[in-house]
Tab-separated table of N, CA, C and O in Angstrom:
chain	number	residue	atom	x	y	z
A	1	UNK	N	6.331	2.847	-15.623
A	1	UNK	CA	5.905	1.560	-15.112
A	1	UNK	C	5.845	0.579	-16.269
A	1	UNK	O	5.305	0.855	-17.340
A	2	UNK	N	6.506	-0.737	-15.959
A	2	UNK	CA	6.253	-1.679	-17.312
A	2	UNK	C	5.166	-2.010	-17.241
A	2	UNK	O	4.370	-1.600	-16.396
A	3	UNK	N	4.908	-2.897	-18.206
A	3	UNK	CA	3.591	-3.899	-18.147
A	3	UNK	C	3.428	-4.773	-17.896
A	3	UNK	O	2.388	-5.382	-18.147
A	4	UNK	N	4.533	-5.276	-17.199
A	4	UNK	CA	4.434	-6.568	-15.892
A	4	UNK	C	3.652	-5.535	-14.431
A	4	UNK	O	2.639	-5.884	-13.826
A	5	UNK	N	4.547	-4.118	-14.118
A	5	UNK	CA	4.362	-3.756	-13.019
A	5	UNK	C	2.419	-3.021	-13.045
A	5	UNK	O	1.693	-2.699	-12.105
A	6	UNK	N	2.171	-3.003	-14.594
A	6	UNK	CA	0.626	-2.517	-15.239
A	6	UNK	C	0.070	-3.612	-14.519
A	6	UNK	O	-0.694	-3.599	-13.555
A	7	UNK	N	0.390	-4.210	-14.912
A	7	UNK	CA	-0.907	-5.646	-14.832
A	7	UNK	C	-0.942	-5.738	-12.965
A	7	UNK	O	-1.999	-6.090	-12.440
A	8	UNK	N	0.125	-5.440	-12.190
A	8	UNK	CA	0.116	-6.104	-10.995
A	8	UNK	C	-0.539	-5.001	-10.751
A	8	UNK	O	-0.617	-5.144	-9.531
A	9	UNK	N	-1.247	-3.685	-11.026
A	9	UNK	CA	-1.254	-2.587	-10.251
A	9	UNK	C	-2.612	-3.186	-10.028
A	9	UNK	O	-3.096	-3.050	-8.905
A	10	UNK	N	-3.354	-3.891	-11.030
A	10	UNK	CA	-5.071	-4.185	-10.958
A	10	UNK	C	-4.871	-5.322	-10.157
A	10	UNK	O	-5.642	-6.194	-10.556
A	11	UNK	N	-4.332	-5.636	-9.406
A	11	UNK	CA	-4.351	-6.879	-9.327
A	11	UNK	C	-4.232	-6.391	-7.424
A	11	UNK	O	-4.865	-6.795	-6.449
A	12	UNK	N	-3.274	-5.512	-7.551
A	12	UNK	CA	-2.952	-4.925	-5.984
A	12	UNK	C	-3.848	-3.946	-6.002
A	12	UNK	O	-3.370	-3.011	-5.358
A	13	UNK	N	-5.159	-3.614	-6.507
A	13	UNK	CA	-5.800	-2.432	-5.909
A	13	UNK	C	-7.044	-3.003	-5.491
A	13	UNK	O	-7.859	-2.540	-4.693
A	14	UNK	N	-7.086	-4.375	-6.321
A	14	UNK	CA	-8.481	-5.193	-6.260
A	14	UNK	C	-7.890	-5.758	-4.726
A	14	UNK	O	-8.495	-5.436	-3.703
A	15	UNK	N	-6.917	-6.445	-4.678
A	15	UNK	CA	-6.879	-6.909	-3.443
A	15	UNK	C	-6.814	-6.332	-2.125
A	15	UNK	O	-6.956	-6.798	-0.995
A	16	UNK	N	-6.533	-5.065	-2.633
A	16	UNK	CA	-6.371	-3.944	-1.190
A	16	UNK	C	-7.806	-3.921	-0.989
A	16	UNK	O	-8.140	-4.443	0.075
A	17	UNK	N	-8.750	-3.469	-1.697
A	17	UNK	CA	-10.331	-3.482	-1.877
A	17	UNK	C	-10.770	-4.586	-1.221
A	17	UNK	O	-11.599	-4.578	-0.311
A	18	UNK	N	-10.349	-5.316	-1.569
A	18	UNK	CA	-11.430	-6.679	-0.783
A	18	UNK	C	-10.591	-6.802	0.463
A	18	UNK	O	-11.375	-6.939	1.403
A	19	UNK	N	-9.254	-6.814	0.916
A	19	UNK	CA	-9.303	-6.433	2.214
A	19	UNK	C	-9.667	-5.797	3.007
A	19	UNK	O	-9.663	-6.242	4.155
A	20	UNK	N	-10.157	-4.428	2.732
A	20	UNK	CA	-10.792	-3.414	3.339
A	20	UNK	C	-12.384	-3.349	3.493
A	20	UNK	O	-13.073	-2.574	4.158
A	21	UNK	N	-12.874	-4.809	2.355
A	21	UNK	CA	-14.287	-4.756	2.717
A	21	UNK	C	-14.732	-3.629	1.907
A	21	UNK	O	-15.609	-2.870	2.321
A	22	UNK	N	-14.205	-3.490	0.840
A	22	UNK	CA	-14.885	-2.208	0.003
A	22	UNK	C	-15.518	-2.449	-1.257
A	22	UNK	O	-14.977	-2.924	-2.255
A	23	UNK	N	-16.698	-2.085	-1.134
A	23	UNK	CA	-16.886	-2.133	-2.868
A	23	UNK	C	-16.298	-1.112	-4.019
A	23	UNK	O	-15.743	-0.104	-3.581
A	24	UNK	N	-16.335	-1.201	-4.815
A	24	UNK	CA	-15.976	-1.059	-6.156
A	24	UNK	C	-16.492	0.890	-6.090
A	24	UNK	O	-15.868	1.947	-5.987
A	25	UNK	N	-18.068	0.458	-6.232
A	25	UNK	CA	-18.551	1.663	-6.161
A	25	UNK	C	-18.119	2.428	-4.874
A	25	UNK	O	-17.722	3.556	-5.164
A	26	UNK	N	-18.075	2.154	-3.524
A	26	UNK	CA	-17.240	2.668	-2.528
A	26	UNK	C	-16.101	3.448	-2.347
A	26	UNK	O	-16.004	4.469	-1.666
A	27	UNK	N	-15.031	2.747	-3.175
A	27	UNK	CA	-13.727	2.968	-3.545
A	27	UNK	C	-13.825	4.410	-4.590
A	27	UNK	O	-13.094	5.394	-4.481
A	28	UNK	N	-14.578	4.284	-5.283
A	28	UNK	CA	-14.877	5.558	-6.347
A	28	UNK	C	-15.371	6.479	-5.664
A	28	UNK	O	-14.878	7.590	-5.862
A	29	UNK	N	-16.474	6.376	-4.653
A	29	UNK	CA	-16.546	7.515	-4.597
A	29	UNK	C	-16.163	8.433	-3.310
A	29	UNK	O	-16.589	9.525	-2.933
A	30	UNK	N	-15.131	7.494	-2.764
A	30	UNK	CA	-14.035	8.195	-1.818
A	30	UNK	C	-13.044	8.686	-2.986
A	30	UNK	O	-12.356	9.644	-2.633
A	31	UNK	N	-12.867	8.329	-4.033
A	31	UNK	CA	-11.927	8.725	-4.644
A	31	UNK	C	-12.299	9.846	-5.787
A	31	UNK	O	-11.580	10.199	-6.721
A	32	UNK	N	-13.326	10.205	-5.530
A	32	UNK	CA	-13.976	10.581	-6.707
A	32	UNK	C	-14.093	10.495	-7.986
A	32	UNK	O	-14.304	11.430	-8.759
A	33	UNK	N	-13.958	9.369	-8.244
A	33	UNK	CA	-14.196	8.730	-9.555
A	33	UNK	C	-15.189	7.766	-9.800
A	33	UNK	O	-15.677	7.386	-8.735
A	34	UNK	N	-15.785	7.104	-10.999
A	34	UNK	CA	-16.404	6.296	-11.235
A	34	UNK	C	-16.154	4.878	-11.081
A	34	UNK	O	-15.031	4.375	-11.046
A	35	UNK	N	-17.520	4.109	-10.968
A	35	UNK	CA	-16.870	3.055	-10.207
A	35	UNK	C	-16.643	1.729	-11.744
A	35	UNK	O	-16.191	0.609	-11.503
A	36	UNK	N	-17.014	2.122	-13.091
A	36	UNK	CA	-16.165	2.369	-14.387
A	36	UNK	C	-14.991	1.888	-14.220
A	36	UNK	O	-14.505	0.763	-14.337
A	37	UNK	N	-14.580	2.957	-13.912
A	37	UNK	CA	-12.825	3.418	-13.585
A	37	UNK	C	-12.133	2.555	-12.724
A	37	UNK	O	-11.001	2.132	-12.957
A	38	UNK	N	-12.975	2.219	-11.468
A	38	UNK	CA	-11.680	1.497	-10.585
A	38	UNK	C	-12.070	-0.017	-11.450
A	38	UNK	O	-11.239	-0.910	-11.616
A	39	UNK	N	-12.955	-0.055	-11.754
A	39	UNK	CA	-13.272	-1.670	-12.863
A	39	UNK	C	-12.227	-1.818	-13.404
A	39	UNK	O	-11.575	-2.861	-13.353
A	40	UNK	N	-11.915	-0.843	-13.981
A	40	UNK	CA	-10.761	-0.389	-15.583
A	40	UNK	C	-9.354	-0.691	-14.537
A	40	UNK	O	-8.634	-1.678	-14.687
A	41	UNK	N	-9.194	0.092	-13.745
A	41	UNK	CA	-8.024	-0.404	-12.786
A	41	UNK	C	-8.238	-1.270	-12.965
A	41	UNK	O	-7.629	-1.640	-13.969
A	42	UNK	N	-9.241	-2.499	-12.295
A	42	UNK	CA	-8.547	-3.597	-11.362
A	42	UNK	C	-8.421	-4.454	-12.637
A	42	UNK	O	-7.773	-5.497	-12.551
A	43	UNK	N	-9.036	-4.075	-13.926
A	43	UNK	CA	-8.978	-5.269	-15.230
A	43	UNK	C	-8.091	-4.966	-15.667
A	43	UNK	O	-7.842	-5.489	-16.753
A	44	UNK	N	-7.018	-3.892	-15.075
A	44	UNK	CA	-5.903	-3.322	-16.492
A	44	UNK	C	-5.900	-2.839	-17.540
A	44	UNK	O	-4.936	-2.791	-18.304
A	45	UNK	N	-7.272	-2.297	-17.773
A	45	UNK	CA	-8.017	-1.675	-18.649
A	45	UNK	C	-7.307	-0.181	-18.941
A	45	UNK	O	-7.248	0.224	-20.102
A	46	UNK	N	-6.720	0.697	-17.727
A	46	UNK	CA	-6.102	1.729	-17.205
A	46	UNK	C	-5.565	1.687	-15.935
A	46	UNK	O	-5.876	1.035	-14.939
A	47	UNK	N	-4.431	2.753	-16.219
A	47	UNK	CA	-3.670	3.052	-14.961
A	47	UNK	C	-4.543	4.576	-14.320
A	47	UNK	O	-5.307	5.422	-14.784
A	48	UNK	N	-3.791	4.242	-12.817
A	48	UNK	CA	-4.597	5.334	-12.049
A	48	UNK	C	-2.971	6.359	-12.251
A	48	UNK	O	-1.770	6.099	-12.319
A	49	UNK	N	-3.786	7.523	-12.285
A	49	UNK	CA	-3.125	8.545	-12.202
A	49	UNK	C	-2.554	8.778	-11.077
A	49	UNK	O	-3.198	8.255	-10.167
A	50	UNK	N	-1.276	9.541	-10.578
A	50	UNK	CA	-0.473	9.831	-9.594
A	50	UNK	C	-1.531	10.636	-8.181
A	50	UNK	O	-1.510	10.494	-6.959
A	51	UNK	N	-2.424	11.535	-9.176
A	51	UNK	CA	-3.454	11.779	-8.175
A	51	UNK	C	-4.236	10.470	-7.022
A	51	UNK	O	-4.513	10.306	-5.834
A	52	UNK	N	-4.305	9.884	-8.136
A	52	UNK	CA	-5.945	8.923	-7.533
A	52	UNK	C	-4.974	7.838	-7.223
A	52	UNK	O	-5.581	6.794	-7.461
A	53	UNK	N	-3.826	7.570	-6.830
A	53	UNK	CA	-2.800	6.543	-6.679
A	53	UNK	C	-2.347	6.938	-5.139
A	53	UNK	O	-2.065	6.157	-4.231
A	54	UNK	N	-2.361	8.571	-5.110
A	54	UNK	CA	-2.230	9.243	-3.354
A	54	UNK	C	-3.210	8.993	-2.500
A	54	UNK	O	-3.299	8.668	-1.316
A	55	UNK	N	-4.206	9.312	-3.725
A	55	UNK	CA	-5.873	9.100	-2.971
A	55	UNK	C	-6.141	7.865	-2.183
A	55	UNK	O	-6.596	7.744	-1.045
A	56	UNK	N	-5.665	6.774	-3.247
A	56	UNK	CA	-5.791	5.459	-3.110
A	56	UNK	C	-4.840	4.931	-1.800
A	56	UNK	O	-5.357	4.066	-1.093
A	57	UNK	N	-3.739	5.316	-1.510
A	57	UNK	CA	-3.042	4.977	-0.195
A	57	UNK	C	-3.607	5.279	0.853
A	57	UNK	O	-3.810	4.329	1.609
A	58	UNK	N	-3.971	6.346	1.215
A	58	UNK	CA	-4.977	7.412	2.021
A	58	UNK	C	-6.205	6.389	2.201
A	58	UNK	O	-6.544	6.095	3.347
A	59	UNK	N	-6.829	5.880	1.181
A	59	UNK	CA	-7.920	5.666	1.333
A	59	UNK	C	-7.736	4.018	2.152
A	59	UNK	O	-8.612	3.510	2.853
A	60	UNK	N	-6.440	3.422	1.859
A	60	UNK	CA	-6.082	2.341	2.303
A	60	UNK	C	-5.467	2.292	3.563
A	60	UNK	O	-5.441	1.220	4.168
A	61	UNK	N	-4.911	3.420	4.096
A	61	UNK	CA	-4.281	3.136	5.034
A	61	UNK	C	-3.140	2.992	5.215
A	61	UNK	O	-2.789	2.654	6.346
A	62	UNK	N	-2.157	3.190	4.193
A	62	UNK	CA	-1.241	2.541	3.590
A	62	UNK	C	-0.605	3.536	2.838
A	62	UNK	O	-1.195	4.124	1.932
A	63	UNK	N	1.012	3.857	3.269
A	63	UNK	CA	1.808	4.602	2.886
A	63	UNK	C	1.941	4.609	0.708
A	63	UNK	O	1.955	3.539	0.099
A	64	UNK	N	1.998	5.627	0.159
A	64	UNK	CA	2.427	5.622	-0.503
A	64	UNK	C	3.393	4.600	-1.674
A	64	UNK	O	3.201	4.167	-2.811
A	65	UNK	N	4.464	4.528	-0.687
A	65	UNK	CA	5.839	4.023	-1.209
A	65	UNK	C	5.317	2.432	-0.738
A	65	UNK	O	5.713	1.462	-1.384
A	66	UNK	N	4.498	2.281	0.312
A	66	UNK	CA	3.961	0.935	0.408
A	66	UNK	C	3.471	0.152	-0.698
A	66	UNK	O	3.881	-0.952	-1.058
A	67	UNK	N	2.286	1.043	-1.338
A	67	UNK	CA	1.857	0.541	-2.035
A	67	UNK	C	2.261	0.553	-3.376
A	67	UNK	O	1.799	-0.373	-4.043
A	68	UNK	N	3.057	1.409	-4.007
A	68	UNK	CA	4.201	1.078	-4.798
A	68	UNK	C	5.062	0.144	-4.531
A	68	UNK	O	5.800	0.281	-5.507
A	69	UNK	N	5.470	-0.626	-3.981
A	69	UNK	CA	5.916	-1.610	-3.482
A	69	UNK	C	5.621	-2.862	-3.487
A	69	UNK	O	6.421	-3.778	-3.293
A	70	UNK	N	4.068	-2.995	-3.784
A	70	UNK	CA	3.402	-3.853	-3.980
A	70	UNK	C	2.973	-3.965	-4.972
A	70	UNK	O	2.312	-4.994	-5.113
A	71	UNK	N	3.085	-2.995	-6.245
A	71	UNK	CA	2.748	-2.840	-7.114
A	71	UNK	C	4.642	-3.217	-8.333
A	71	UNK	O	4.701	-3.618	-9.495
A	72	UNK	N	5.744	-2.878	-7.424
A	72	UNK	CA	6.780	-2.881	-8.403
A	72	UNK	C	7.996	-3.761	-7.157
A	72	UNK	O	8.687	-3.254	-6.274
A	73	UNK	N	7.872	-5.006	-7.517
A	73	UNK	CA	8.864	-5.259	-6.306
A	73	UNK	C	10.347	-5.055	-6.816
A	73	UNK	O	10.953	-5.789	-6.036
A	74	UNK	N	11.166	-4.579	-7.537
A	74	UNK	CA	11.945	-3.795	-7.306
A	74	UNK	C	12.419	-3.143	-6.585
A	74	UNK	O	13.594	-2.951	-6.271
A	75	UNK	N	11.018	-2.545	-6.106
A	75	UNK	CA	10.970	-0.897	-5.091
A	75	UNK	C	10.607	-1.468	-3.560
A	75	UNK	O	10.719	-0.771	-2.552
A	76	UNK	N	10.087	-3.063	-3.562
A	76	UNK	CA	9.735	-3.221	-2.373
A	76	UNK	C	10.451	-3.510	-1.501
A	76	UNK	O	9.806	-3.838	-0.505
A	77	UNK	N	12.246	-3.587	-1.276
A	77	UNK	CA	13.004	-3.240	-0.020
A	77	UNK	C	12.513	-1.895	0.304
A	77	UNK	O	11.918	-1.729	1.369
A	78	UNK	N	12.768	-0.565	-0.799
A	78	UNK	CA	12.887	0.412	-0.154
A	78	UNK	C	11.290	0.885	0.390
A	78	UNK	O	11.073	1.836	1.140
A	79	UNK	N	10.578	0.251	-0.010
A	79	UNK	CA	9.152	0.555	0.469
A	79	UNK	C	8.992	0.057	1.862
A	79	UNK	O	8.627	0.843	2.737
A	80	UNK	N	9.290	-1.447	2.188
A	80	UNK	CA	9.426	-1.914	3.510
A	80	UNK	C	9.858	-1.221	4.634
A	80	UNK	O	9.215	-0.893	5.631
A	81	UNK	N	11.317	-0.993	4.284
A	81	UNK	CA	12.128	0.389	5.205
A	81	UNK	C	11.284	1.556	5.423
A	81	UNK	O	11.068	2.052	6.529
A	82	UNK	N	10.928	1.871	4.577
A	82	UNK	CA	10.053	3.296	4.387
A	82	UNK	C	8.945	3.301	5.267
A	82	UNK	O	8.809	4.270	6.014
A	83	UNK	N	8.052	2.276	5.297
A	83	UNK	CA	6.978	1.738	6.202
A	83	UNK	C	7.163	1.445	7.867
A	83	UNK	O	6.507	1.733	8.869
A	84	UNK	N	8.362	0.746	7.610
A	84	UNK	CA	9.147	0.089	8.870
A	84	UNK	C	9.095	1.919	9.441
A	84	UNK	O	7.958	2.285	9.737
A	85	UNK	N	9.709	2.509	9.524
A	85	UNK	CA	10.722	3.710	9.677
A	85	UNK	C	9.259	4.632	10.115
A	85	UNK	O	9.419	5.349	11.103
A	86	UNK	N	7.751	4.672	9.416
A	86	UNK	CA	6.764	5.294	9.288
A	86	UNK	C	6.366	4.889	10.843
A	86	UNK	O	6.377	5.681	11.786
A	87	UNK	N	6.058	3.672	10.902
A	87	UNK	CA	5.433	3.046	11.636
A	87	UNK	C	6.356	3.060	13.270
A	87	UNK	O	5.819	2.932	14.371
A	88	UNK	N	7.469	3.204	13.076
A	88	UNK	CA	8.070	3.528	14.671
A	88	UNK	C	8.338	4.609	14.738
A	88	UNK	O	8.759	4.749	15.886
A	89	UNK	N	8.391	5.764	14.115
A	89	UNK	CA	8.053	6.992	14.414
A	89	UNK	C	7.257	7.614	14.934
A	89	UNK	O	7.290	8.743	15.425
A	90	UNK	N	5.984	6.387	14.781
A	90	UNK	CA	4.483	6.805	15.887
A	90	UNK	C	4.898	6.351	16.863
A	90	UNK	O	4.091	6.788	17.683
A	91	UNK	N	5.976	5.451	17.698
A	91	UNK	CA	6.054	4.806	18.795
A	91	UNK	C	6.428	5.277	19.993
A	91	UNK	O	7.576	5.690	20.160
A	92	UNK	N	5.533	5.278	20.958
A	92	UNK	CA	6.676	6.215	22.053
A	92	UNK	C	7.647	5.565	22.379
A	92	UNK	O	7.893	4.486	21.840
A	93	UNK	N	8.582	6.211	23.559
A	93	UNK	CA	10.019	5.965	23.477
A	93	UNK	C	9.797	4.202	24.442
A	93	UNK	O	10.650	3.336	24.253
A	94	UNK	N	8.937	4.006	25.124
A	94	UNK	CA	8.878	2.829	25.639
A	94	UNK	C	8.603	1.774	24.560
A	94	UNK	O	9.100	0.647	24.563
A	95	UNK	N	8.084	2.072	23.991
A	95	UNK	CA	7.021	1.282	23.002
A	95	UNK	C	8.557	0.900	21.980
A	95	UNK	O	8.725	-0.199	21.451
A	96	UNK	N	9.423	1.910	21.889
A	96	UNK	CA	10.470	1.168	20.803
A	96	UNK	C	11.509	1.042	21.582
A	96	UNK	O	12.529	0.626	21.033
A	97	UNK	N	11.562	1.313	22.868
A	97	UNK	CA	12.847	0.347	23.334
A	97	UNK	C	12.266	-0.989	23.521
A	97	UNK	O	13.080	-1.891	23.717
A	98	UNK	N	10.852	-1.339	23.497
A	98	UNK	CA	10.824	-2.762	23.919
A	98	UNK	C	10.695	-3.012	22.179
A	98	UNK	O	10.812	-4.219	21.966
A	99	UNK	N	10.580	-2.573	21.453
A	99	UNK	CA	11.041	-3.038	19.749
A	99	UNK	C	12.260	-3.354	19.794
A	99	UNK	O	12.421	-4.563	19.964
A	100	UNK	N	13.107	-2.811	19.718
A	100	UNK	CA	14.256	-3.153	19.660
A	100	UNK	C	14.784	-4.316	20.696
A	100	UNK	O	15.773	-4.931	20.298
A	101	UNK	N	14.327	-4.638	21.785
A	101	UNK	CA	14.564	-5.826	22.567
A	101	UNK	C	14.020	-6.737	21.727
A	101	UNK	O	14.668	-7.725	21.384
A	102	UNK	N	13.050	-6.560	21.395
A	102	UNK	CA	12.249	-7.919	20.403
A	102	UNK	C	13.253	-8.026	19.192
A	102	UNK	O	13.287	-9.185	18.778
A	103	UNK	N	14.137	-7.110	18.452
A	103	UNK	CA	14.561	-7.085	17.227
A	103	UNK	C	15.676	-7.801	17.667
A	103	UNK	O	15.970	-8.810	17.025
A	104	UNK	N	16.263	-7.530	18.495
A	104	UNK	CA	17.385	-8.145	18.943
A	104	UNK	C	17.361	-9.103	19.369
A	104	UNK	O	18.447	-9.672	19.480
A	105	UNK	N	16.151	-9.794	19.831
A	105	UNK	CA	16.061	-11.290	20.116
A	105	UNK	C	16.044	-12.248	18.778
A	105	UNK	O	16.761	-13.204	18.481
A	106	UNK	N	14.985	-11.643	18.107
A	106	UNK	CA	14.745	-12.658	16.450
A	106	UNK	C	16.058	-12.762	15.726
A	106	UNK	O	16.171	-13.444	14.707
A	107	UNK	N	17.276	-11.927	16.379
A	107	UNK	CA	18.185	-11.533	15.104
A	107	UNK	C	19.058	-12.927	16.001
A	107	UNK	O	19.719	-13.723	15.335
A	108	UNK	N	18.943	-13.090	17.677
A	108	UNK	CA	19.477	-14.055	18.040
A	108	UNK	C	19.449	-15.513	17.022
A	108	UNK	O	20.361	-16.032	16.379
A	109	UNK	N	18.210	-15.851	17.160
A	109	UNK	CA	18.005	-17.305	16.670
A	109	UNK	C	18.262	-17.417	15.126
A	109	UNK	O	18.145	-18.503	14.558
């Protein structure tokens, strides 16, 4: 990871956090860590380990490759797809034929 994609990681974990309505200390100790540590995250102080980076999706709601994605936009076509692809796989078969009617309308205009 560079240190453009360093700096955005504190920047995307703080903001996932305050979307979720979480505190600091909260976040730690679903994750089992100190709440130190996610400080150190969100200041760029440190990177989260590959562990507490799985933890951290899980704990968000939020695929993996999502949130790498948000963290390295490089990666964020293939993260989108990845999500996209996650997310209609839960769909029943009604539920994505009327997706695809909708997809096919927006692609009209």
């Amino acid at each position: 990871m560079s240190n453009d994609q360093f700096e955005n990681l504190g920047a995307q974990v703080k903001e996932l956090r305050i979307q979720m309505n979480l505190t600091q200390a909260e976040v730690a100790k679903a994750l089992n860590v100190t709440p130190g540590y996610i400080s150190n995250v969100e200041n760029n102080r440190t990177a989260m380990s590959l562990r507490v980076l799985i933890y951290y999706a899980r704990l968000m709601n939020i695929s993996l490759d999502s949130l790498i994605g948000r963290i390295a936009p490089e990666y964020k076509k293939t993260a989108l797809d990845n999500e996209l692809l996650q997310l209609i796989s839960k769909l029943d078969d009604t539920a994505k034929t009327k997706l695809i009617k909708t997809i096919k309308l927006w692609m009209k205009k």
